[in-house]
Amino acid sequence: MVHPKEERTLVLLKPDAIQRALMGEIIRRYERLGLKLVGLKMVVPTEAQVEGHYTLDPNWRRITGEKTIKSYRERGLTPPSEDPHEITAKILKNLIKYLTAGPVIAMVWQGAHSVELVRKITGGTEPRSSPVGTIRGDFVPDSYVMSDNDDRAVRNLIHASGTVDEASMEIPHWFHAKELIDYKVTHEDILYAKELQGIFTS
Ligand code: ADP
Ligand code: MG
C-alpha cells in the first residue's frame, strides 16, 4: 500500500487570485499545514485545456448541475432548468471565460489526506457561504446571486481536486510526469516518522 503521505492533489490559482495578489497568502495556508509543493507553474490556459479539465470526470456535468439545482432550491428559487446537463453547459461556458481571462498558477501539493485537507482549507464553491477561516470564505465575497445576475462563473479564487480519483486525472492534465519533483523536506520526519528521534543533541 502507498503511504498516505504520498497523496497528491491539484490546485489552480484562478486569474482572480493572481490579480488580487493572493498567491503568497494561499500558498502559505497549504504550506503551513505541512503539505509539500511538488509541482508549480504559471500558465495561460487554452479554452480546450479548461474544458478538458472540467470534463475529465464523466459525472462532473451531472453532479455540478444537481448541486446547482439544489442551491437554487435552498434559496427558495426555481432553477433555470430541471436538466442538470443544460445547467452545466452554461456553467462550463462561463468557466472557460473565467479561467482564460489571465494567467493561472497550477500546483501539485503532496501529503497525508492532501485532497480532503486542501478542500477543507479552501472552502465551499460559493465564497459567501464558505466558513470563516477558509480561503474562499476569508478573501472573496462572491455569491451565486451575483454570478447568476451577471451570467458568469462564481469567482472563488481556486480550483482544488474534489476526490483522489479526480486528482489522479487532473494532475497529468496539467503536468508532465517529469515536471513533478520527488524530494524530501526535513519536517516530514516530524509529521510521519513512527518514532520522534534525533531531537535531543545528547
Ligand atoms: P468546486 O470548484 O468547488 O469543486 P465545481 O466543481 O462544482 O466546484 O464547479 C467548478 C467551478 O464552476 C466552481 O469553482 C465555480 O467557479 C463554478 N461554478 C460552479 N457552480 C456554479 C454555479 N452554480 N454558478 C456559477 N458558477 C459556478
Ligand atoms: Mg470541482
PDB file of C-alpha atoms and ligand atoms in Angstrom:
ATOM      1  CA  MET A   1       0.000   0.000   0.000  1.00  0.00           C
ATOM      2  CA  VAL A   2       1.178   3.519  -0.795  1.00  0.00           C
ATOM      3  CA  HIS A   3       1.829   5.542   2.388  1.00  0.00           C
ATOM      4  CA  PRO A   4      -0.835   8.265   2.901  1.00  0.00           C
ATOM      5  CA  LYS A   5       1.933  10.885   2.802  1.00  0.00           C
ATOM      6  CA  GLU A   6       2.256  10.170  -0.953  1.00  0.00           C
ATOM      7  CA  GLU A   7      -1.254  11.501  -1.731  1.00  0.00           C
ATOM      8  CA  ARG A   8      -1.231  14.360  -4.236  1.00  0.00           C
ATOM      9  CA  THR A   9      -3.799  16.973  -5.211  1.00  0.00           C
ATOM     10  CA  LEU A  10      -4.082  19.591  -7.944  1.00  0.00           C
ATOM     11  CA  VAL A  11      -4.623  23.252  -7.094  1.00  0.00           C
ATOM     12  CA  LEU A  12      -5.168  26.013  -9.639  1.00  0.00           C
ATOM     13  CA  LEU A  13      -4.948  29.645  -8.592  1.00  0.00           C
ATOM     14  CA  LYS A  14      -7.543  31.152 -10.908  1.00  0.00           C
ATOM     15  CA  PRO A  15      -6.960  34.517 -12.628  1.00  0.00           C
ATOM     16  CA  ASP A  16      -8.701  36.495  -9.840  1.00  0.00           C
ATOM     17  CA  ALA A  17      -6.295  35.055  -7.224  1.00  0.00           C
ATOM     18  CA  ILE A  18      -3.308  36.347  -9.198  1.00  0.00           C
ATOM     19  CA  GLN A  19      -4.971  39.746  -9.767  1.00  0.00           C
ATOM     20  CA  ARG A  20      -5.852  40.054  -6.075  1.00  0.00           C
ATOM     21  CA  ALA A  21      -2.187  39.444  -5.151  1.00  0.00           C
ATOM     22  CA  LEU A  22      -3.191  36.472  -3.012  1.00  0.00           C
ATOM     23  CA  MET A  23      -0.805  33.820  -4.305  1.00  0.00           C
ATOM     24  CA  GLY A  24       1.576  34.120  -1.339  1.00  0.00           C
ATOM     25  CA  GLU A  25      -1.286  34.062   1.174  1.00  0.00           C
ATOM     26  CA  ILE A  26      -2.852  30.989  -0.431  1.00  0.00           C
ATOM     27  CA  ILE A  27       0.412  29.057  -0.738  1.00  0.00           C
ATOM     28  CA  ARG A  28       1.191  29.903   2.909  1.00  0.00           C
ATOM     29  CA  ARG A  29      -2.055  28.254   4.047  1.00  0.00           C
ATOM     30  CA  TYR A  30      -1.325  24.943   2.329  1.00  0.00           C
ATOM     31  CA  GLU A  31       2.353  25.043   3.243  1.00  0.00           C
ATOM     32  CA  ARG A  32       1.789  25.633   6.965  1.00  0.00           C
ATOM     33  CA  LEU A  33      -0.427  22.533   7.196  1.00  0.00           C
ATOM     34  CA  GLY A  34       2.694  20.523   6.374  1.00  0.00           C
ATOM     35  CA  LEU A  35       1.929  19.818   2.735  1.00  0.00           C
ATOM     36  CA  LYS A  36       4.827  19.702   0.264  1.00  0.00           C
ATOM     37  CA  LEU A  37       4.776  21.522  -3.061  1.00  0.00           C
ATOM     38  CA  VAL A  38       5.952  19.051  -5.735  1.00  0.00           C
ATOM     39  CA  GLY A  39       4.971  20.935  -8.910  1.00  0.00           C
ATOM     40  CA  LEU A  40       4.419  24.597  -9.794  1.00  0.00           C
ATOM     41  CA  LYS A  41       3.971  26.604 -12.980  1.00  0.00           C
ATOM     42  CA  MET A  42       2.285  29.703 -14.352  1.00  0.00           C
ATOM     43  CA  VAL A  43       0.176  29.078 -17.447  1.00  0.00           C
ATOM     44  CA  VAL A  44      -2.249  30.865 -19.738  1.00  0.00           C
ATOM     45  CA  PRO A  45      -4.695  28.019 -20.343  1.00  0.00           C
ATOM     46  CA  THR A  46      -6.387  27.469 -23.679  1.00  0.00           C
ATOM     47  CA  GLU A  47     -10.155  27.074 -23.887  1.00  0.00           C
ATOM     48  CA  ALA A  48      -9.669  23.390 -24.767  1.00  0.00           C
ATOM     49  CA  GLN A  49      -7.445  22.870 -21.731  1.00  0.00           C
ATOM     50  CA  VAL A  50     -10.090  24.332 -19.401  1.00  0.00           C
ATOM     51  CA  GLU A  51     -12.942  22.361 -20.974  1.00  0.00           C
ATOM     52  CA  GLY A  52     -10.798  19.207 -20.861  1.00  0.00           C
ATOM     53  CA  HIS A  53     -10.029  19.808 -17.197  1.00  0.00           C
ATOM     54  CA  TYR A  54     -13.659  20.102 -16.129  1.00  0.00           C
ATOM     55  CA  THR A  55     -14.871  17.172 -18.227  1.00  0.00           C
ATOM     56  CA  LEU A  56     -12.180  14.659 -17.168  1.00  0.00           C
ATOM     57  CA  ASP A  57     -14.776  13.141 -14.851  1.00  0.00           C
ATOM     58  CA  PRO A  58     -17.717  11.978 -16.993  1.00  0.00           C
ATOM     59  CA  ASN A  59     -20.024  12.621 -13.997  1.00  0.00           C
ATOM     60  CA  TRP A  60     -18.938  16.235 -13.424  1.00  0.00           C
ATOM     61  CA  ARG A  61     -21.662  17.670 -15.683  1.00  0.00           C
ATOM     62  CA  ARG A  62     -24.424  15.819 -13.849  1.00  0.00           C
ATOM     63  CA  ILE A  63     -23.049  16.402 -10.328  1.00  0.00           C
ATOM     64  CA  THR A  64     -22.409  20.127 -10.872  1.00  0.00           C
ATOM     65  CA  GLY A  65     -25.876  20.556 -12.410  1.00  0.00           C
ATOM     66  CA  GLU A  66     -27.513  18.741  -9.488  1.00  0.00           C
ATOM     67  CA  LYS A  67     -25.519  20.769  -6.960  1.00  0.00           C
ATOM     68  CA  THR A  68     -26.651  23.972  -8.654  1.00  0.00           C
ATOM     69  CA  ILE A  69     -30.329  22.909  -8.745  1.00  0.00           C
ATOM     70  CA  LYS A  70     -30.087  22.099  -5.014  1.00  0.00           C
ATOM     71  CA  SER A  71     -28.567  25.505  -4.238  1.00  0.00           C
ATOM     72  CA  TYR A  72     -31.450  27.252  -6.061  1.00  0.00           C
ATOM     73  CA  ARG A  73     -33.999  25.260  -4.035  1.00  0.00           C
ATOM     74  CA  GLU A  74     -32.199  26.030  -0.765  1.00  0.00           C
ATOM     75  CA  ARG A  75     -32.507  29.716  -1.611  1.00  0.00           C
ATOM     76  CA  GLY A  76     -36.230  29.286  -2.325  1.00  0.00           C
ATOM     77  CA  LEU A  77     -35.688  29.920  -6.041  1.00  0.00           C
ATOM     78  CA  THR A  78     -36.750  27.993  -9.116  1.00  0.00           C
ATOM     79  CA  PRO A  79     -33.730  26.609 -11.010  1.00  0.00           C
ATOM     80  CA  PRO A  80     -33.390  27.881 -14.616  1.00  0.00           C
ATOM     81  CA  SER A  81     -33.776  24.272 -15.784  1.00  0.00           C
ATOM     82  CA  GLU A  82     -34.545  20.870 -14.271  1.00  0.00           C
ATOM     83  CA  ASP A  83     -31.929  19.269 -16.519  1.00  0.00           C
ATOM     84  CA  PRO A  84     -28.508  19.175 -14.775  1.00  0.00           C
ATOM     85  CA  HIS A  85     -26.714  18.906 -18.142  1.00  0.00           C
ATOM     86  CA  GLU A  86     -28.386  22.028 -19.500  1.00  0.00           C
ATOM     87  CA  ILE A  87     -27.365  23.968 -16.391  1.00  0.00           C
ATOM     88  CA  THR A  88     -23.786  22.726 -16.570  1.00  0.00           C
ATOM     89  CA  ALA A  89     -23.443  23.681 -20.249  1.00  0.00           C
ATOM     90  CA  LYS A  90     -23.898  27.321 -19.235  1.00  0.00           C
ATOM     91  CA  ILE A  91     -21.573  26.993 -16.236  1.00  0.00           C
ATOM     92  CA  LEU A  92     -18.892  25.442 -18.431  1.00  0.00           C
ATOM     93  CA  LYS A  93     -19.094  28.249 -20.999  1.00  0.00           C
ATOM     94  CA  ASN A  94     -18.660  30.795 -18.215  1.00  0.00           C
ATOM     95  CA  LEU A  95     -15.871  28.793 -16.587  1.00  0.00           C
ATOM     96  CA  ILE A  96     -13.912  28.790 -19.834  1.00  0.00           C
ATOM     97  CA  LYS A  97     -14.200  32.604 -19.968  1.00  0.00           C
ATOM     98  CA  TYR A  98     -13.144  32.859 -16.296  1.00  0.00           C
ATOM     99  CA  LEU A  99     -10.078  30.624 -16.460  1.00  0.00           C
ATOM    100  CA  THR A 100      -8.756  32.024 -19.736  1.00  0.00           C
ATOM    101  CA  ALA A 101      -9.084  35.664 -18.578  1.00  0.00           C
ATOM    102  CA  GLY A 102      -5.490  35.815 -17.297  1.00  0.00           C
ATOM    103  CA  PRO A 103      -2.554  33.764 -16.090  1.00  0.00           C
ATOM    104  CA  VAL A 104      -3.239  30.845 -13.769  1.00  0.00           C
ATOM    105  CA  ILE A 105      -0.857  29.084 -11.383  1.00  0.00           C
ATOM    106  CA  ALA A 106      -1.012  25.298 -11.362  1.00  0.00           C
ATOM    107  CA  MET A 107       0.351  23.447  -8.342  1.00  0.00           C
ATOM    108  CA  VAL A 108       0.575  19.921  -7.035  1.00  0.00           C
ATOM    109  CA  TRP A 109       0.604  19.520  -3.250  1.00  0.00           C
ATOM    110  CA  GLN A 110       1.603  16.279  -1.562  1.00  0.00           C
ATOM    111  CA  GLY A 111       0.928  14.988   1.928  1.00  0.00           C
ATOM    112  CA  ALA A 112      -1.380  12.859   4.057  1.00  0.00           C
ATOM    113  CA  HIS A 113      -5.042  13.392   3.086  1.00  0.00           C
ATOM    114  CA  SER A 114      -3.961  16.253   0.837  1.00  0.00           C
ATOM    115  CA  VAL A 115      -7.115  16.098  -1.328  1.00  0.00           C
ATOM    116  CA  GLU A 116      -9.506  16.310   1.609  1.00  0.00           C
ATOM    117  CA  LEU A 117      -7.446  18.811   3.616  1.00  0.00           C
ATOM    118  CA  VAL A 118      -6.848  21.199   0.717  1.00  0.00           C
ATOM    119  CA  ARG A 119     -10.627  21.245   0.101  1.00  0.00           C
ATOM    120  CA  LYS A 120     -11.225  21.908   3.808  1.00  0.00           C
ATOM    121  CA  ILE A 121      -8.812  24.855   3.865  1.00  0.00           C
ATOM    122  CA  THR A 122     -10.142  26.145   0.529  1.00  0.00           C
ATOM    123  CA  GLY A 123     -13.841  26.142   1.497  1.00  0.00           C
ATOM    124  CA  GLY A 124     -17.017  25.525  -0.477  1.00  0.00           C
ATOM    125  CA  THR A 125     -17.805  26.509  -4.041  1.00  0.00           C
ATOM    126  CA  GLU A 126     -19.703  29.671  -3.037  1.00  0.00           C
ATOM    127  CA  PRO A 127     -17.484  32.107  -1.113  1.00  0.00           C
ATOM    128  CA  ARG A 128     -20.493  33.802   0.529  1.00  0.00           C
ATOM    129  CA  SER A 129     -21.462  30.627   2.382  1.00  0.00           C
ATOM    130  CA  SER A 130     -17.916  29.314   2.937  1.00  0.00           C
ATOM    131  CA  PRO A 131     -16.958  29.274   6.615  1.00  0.00           C
ATOM    132  CA  VAL A 132     -14.745  31.918   8.186  1.00  0.00           C
ATOM    133  CA  GLY A 133     -11.157  30.675   8.167  1.00  0.00           C
ATOM    134  CA  THR A 134     -11.384  29.093   4.745  1.00  0.00           C
ATOM    135  CA  ILE A 135      -9.610  30.841   1.875  1.00  0.00           C
ATOM    136  CA  ARG A 136     -12.796  31.356  -0.139  1.00  0.00           C
ATOM    137  CA  GLY A 137     -14.673  32.488   2.987  1.00  0.00           C
ATOM    138  CA  ASP A 138     -11.969  34.915   4.075  1.00  0.00           C
ATOM    139  CA  PHE A 139     -10.846  36.567   0.865  1.00  0.00           C
ATOM    140  CA  VAL A 140     -13.733  36.942  -1.564  1.00  0.00           C
ATOM    141  CA  PRO A 141     -17.388  37.997  -1.220  1.00  0.00           C
ATOM    142  CA  ASP A 142     -18.813  36.373  -4.351  1.00  0.00           C
ATOM    143  CA  SER A 143     -22.189  34.590  -4.373  1.00  0.00           C
ATOM    144  CA  TYR A 144     -24.498  32.614  -6.648  1.00  0.00           C
ATOM    145  CA  VAL A 145     -26.884  35.589  -6.565  1.00  0.00           C
ATOM    146  CA  MET A 146     -24.249  37.861  -8.118  1.00  0.00           C
ATOM    147  CA  SER A 147     -22.867  35.320 -10.573  1.00  0.00           C
ATOM    148  CA  ASP A 148     -26.392  34.430 -11.768  1.00  0.00           C
ATOM    149  CA  ASN A 149     -27.286  38.072 -12.151  1.00  0.00           C
ATOM    150  CA  ASP A 150     -24.229  38.735 -14.291  1.00  0.00           C
ATOM    151  CA  ASP A 151     -24.349  35.349 -16.064  1.00  0.00           C
ATOM    152  CA  ARG A 152     -20.771  34.440 -15.099  1.00  0.00           C
ATOM    153  CA  ALA A 153     -18.856  31.836 -13.087  1.00  0.00           C
ATOM    154  CA  VAL A 154     -18.608  32.204  -9.333  1.00  0.00           C
ATOM    155  CA  ARG A 155     -15.263  33.881  -8.596  1.00  0.00           C
ATOM    156  CA  ASN A 156     -13.779  31.742  -5.880  1.00  0.00           C
ATOM    157  CA  LEU A 157     -10.010  32.138  -6.471  1.00  0.00           C
ATOM    158  CA  ILE A 158      -9.086  28.453  -6.513  1.00  0.00           C
ATOM    159  CA  HIS A 159      -9.689  25.080  -8.065  1.00  0.00           C
ATOM    160  CA  ALA A 160      -8.841  22.094  -5.870  1.00  0.00           C
ATOM    161  CA  SER A 161      -9.365  18.432  -6.780  1.00  0.00           C
ATOM    162  CA  GLY A 162     -12.550  17.092  -5.209  1.00  0.00           C
ATOM    163  CA  THR A 163     -11.534  13.446  -4.778  1.00  0.00           C
ATOM    164  CA  VAL A 164      -8.420  11.288  -5.008  1.00  0.00           C
ATOM    165  CA  ASP A 165      -9.737   9.939  -8.335  1.00  0.00           C
ATOM    166  CA  GLU A 166     -10.259  13.466  -9.666  1.00  0.00           C
ATOM    167  CA  ALA A 167      -6.716  14.388  -8.597  1.00  0.00           C
ATOM    168  CA  SER A 168      -5.263  11.385 -10.408  1.00  0.00           C
ATOM    169  CA  MET A 169      -6.888  12.574 -13.662  1.00  0.00           C
ATOM    170  CA  GLU A 170      -6.274  16.301 -13.177  1.00  0.00           C
ATOM    171  CA  ILE A 171      -2.572  16.174 -12.292  1.00  0.00           C
ATOM    172  CA  PRO A 172      -1.475  14.638 -15.649  1.00  0.00           C
ATOM    173  CA  HIS A 173      -3.806  17.082 -17.438  1.00  0.00           C
ATOM    174  CA  TRP A 174      -1.633  19.994 -16.233  1.00  0.00           C
ATOM    175  CA  PHE A 175       1.808  18.431 -15.600  1.00  0.00           C
ATOM    176  CA  HIS A 176       4.165  16.052 -17.394  1.00  0.00           C
ATOM    177  CA  ALA A 177       5.490  13.381 -15.021  1.00  0.00           C
ATOM    178  CA  LYS A 178       8.982  14.888 -15.195  1.00  0.00           C
ATOM    179  CA  GLU A 179       7.691  18.269 -14.007  1.00  0.00           C
ATOM    180  CA  LEU A 180       6.762  16.750 -10.640  1.00  0.00           C
ATOM    181  CA  ILE A 181       9.709  16.574  -8.276  1.00  0.00           C
ATOM    182  CA  ASP A 182      10.336  13.809  -5.739  1.00  0.00           C
ATOM    183  CA  TYR A 183      12.240  15.288  -2.816  1.00  0.00           C
ATOM    184  CA  LYS A 184      12.289  15.319   0.944  1.00  0.00           C
ATOM    185  CA  VAL A 185      11.635  18.150   3.377  1.00  0.00           C
ATOM    186  CA  THR A 186      13.002  17.666   6.870  1.00  0.00           C
ATOM    187  CA  HIS A 187       9.729  18.348   8.674  1.00  0.00           C
ATOM    188  CA  GLU A 188       8.290  15.183   7.125  1.00  0.00           C
ATOM    189  CA  ASP A 189      10.226  13.264   9.796  1.00  0.00           C
ATOM    190  CA  ILE A 190       8.245  15.049  12.493  1.00  0.00           C
ATOM    191  CA  LEU A 191       4.945  14.597  10.666  1.00  0.00           C
ATOM    192  CA  TYR A 192       5.254  10.991   9.567  1.00  0.00           C
ATOM    193  CA  ALA A 193       8.081   9.072  11.272  1.00  0.00           C
ATOM    194  CA  LYS A 194       6.925   6.304  13.590  1.00  0.00           C
ATOM    195  CA  GLU A 195       9.272   7.470  16.375  1.00  0.00           C
ATOM    196  CA  LEU A 196      10.283  11.043  17.166  1.00  0.00           C
ATOM    197  CA  GLN A 197      14.028  10.539  17.294  1.00  0.00           C
ATOM    198  CA  GLY A 198      17.087  12.749  16.975  1.00  0.00           C
ATOM    199  CA  ILE A 199      15.611  15.853  18.630  1.00  0.00           C
ATOM    200  CA  PHE A 200      17.907  15.920  21.694  1.00  0.00           C
ATOM    201  CA  THR A 201      21.530  16.556  20.872  1.00  0.00           C
ATOM    202  CA  SER A 202      22.895  14.331  23.629  1.00  0.00           C
TER     203      SER A 202
HETATM  204  P1  ADP B   1     -15.554  23.399  -6.921  1.00  0.00           P
HETATM  205  O1  ADP B   1     -14.571  24.333  -7.608  1.00  0.00           O
HETATM  206  O2  ADP B   1     -15.901  23.913  -5.537  1.00  0.00           O
HETATM  207  O3  ADP B   1     -15.120  21.961  -6.938  1.00  0.00           O
HETATM  208  P2  ADP B   1     -17.493  22.694  -9.007  1.00  0.00           P
HETATM  209  O4  ADP B   1     -16.557  21.622  -9.440  1.00  0.00           O
HETATM  210  O5  ADP B   1     -18.902  22.324  -8.704  1.00  0.00           O
HETATM  211  O6  ADP B   1     -16.938  23.499  -7.728  1.00  0.00           O
HETATM  212  O7  ADP B   1     -17.571  23.823 -10.128  1.00  0.00           O
HETATM  213  C1  ADP B   1     -16.400  24.296 -10.766  1.00  0.00           C
HETATM  214  C2  ADP B   1     -16.393  25.812 -10.772  1.00  0.00           C
HETATM  215  O8  ADP B   1     -17.503  26.281 -11.547  1.00  0.00           O
HETATM  216  C3  ADP B   1     -16.557  26.489  -9.406  1.00  0.00           C
HETATM  217  O9  ADP B   1     -15.347  26.611  -8.693  1.00  0.00           O
HETATM  218  C4  ADP B   1     -17.151  27.824  -9.793  1.00  0.00           C
HETATM  219  O10 ADP B   1     -16.136  28.746 -10.227  1.00  0.00           O
HETATM  220  C5  ADP B   1     -18.025  27.466 -10.994  1.00  0.00           C
HETATM  221  N1  ADP B   1     -19.422  27.170 -10.626  1.00  0.00           N
HETATM  222  C6  ADP B   1     -19.895  26.013 -10.112  1.00  0.00           C
HETATM  223  N2  ADP B   1     -21.232  26.058  -9.925  1.00  0.00           N
HETATM  224  C7  ADP B   1     -21.611  27.295 -10.340  1.00  0.00           C
HETATM  225  C8  ADP B   1     -22.866  27.975 -10.404  1.00  0.00           C
HETATM  226  N3  ADP B   1     -23.997  27.401  -9.995  1.00  0.00           N
HETATM  227  N4  ADP B   1     -22.893  29.243 -10.892  1.00  0.00           N
HETATM  228  C9  ADP B   1     -21.762  29.834 -11.305  1.00  0.00           C
HETATM  229  N5  ADP B   1     -20.539  29.250 -11.274  1.00  0.00           N
HETATM  230  C10 ADP B   1     -20.452  28.002 -10.787  1.00  0.00           C
HETATM  231 MG    MG B   2     -14.954  20.600  -8.557  1.00  0.00          MG
END
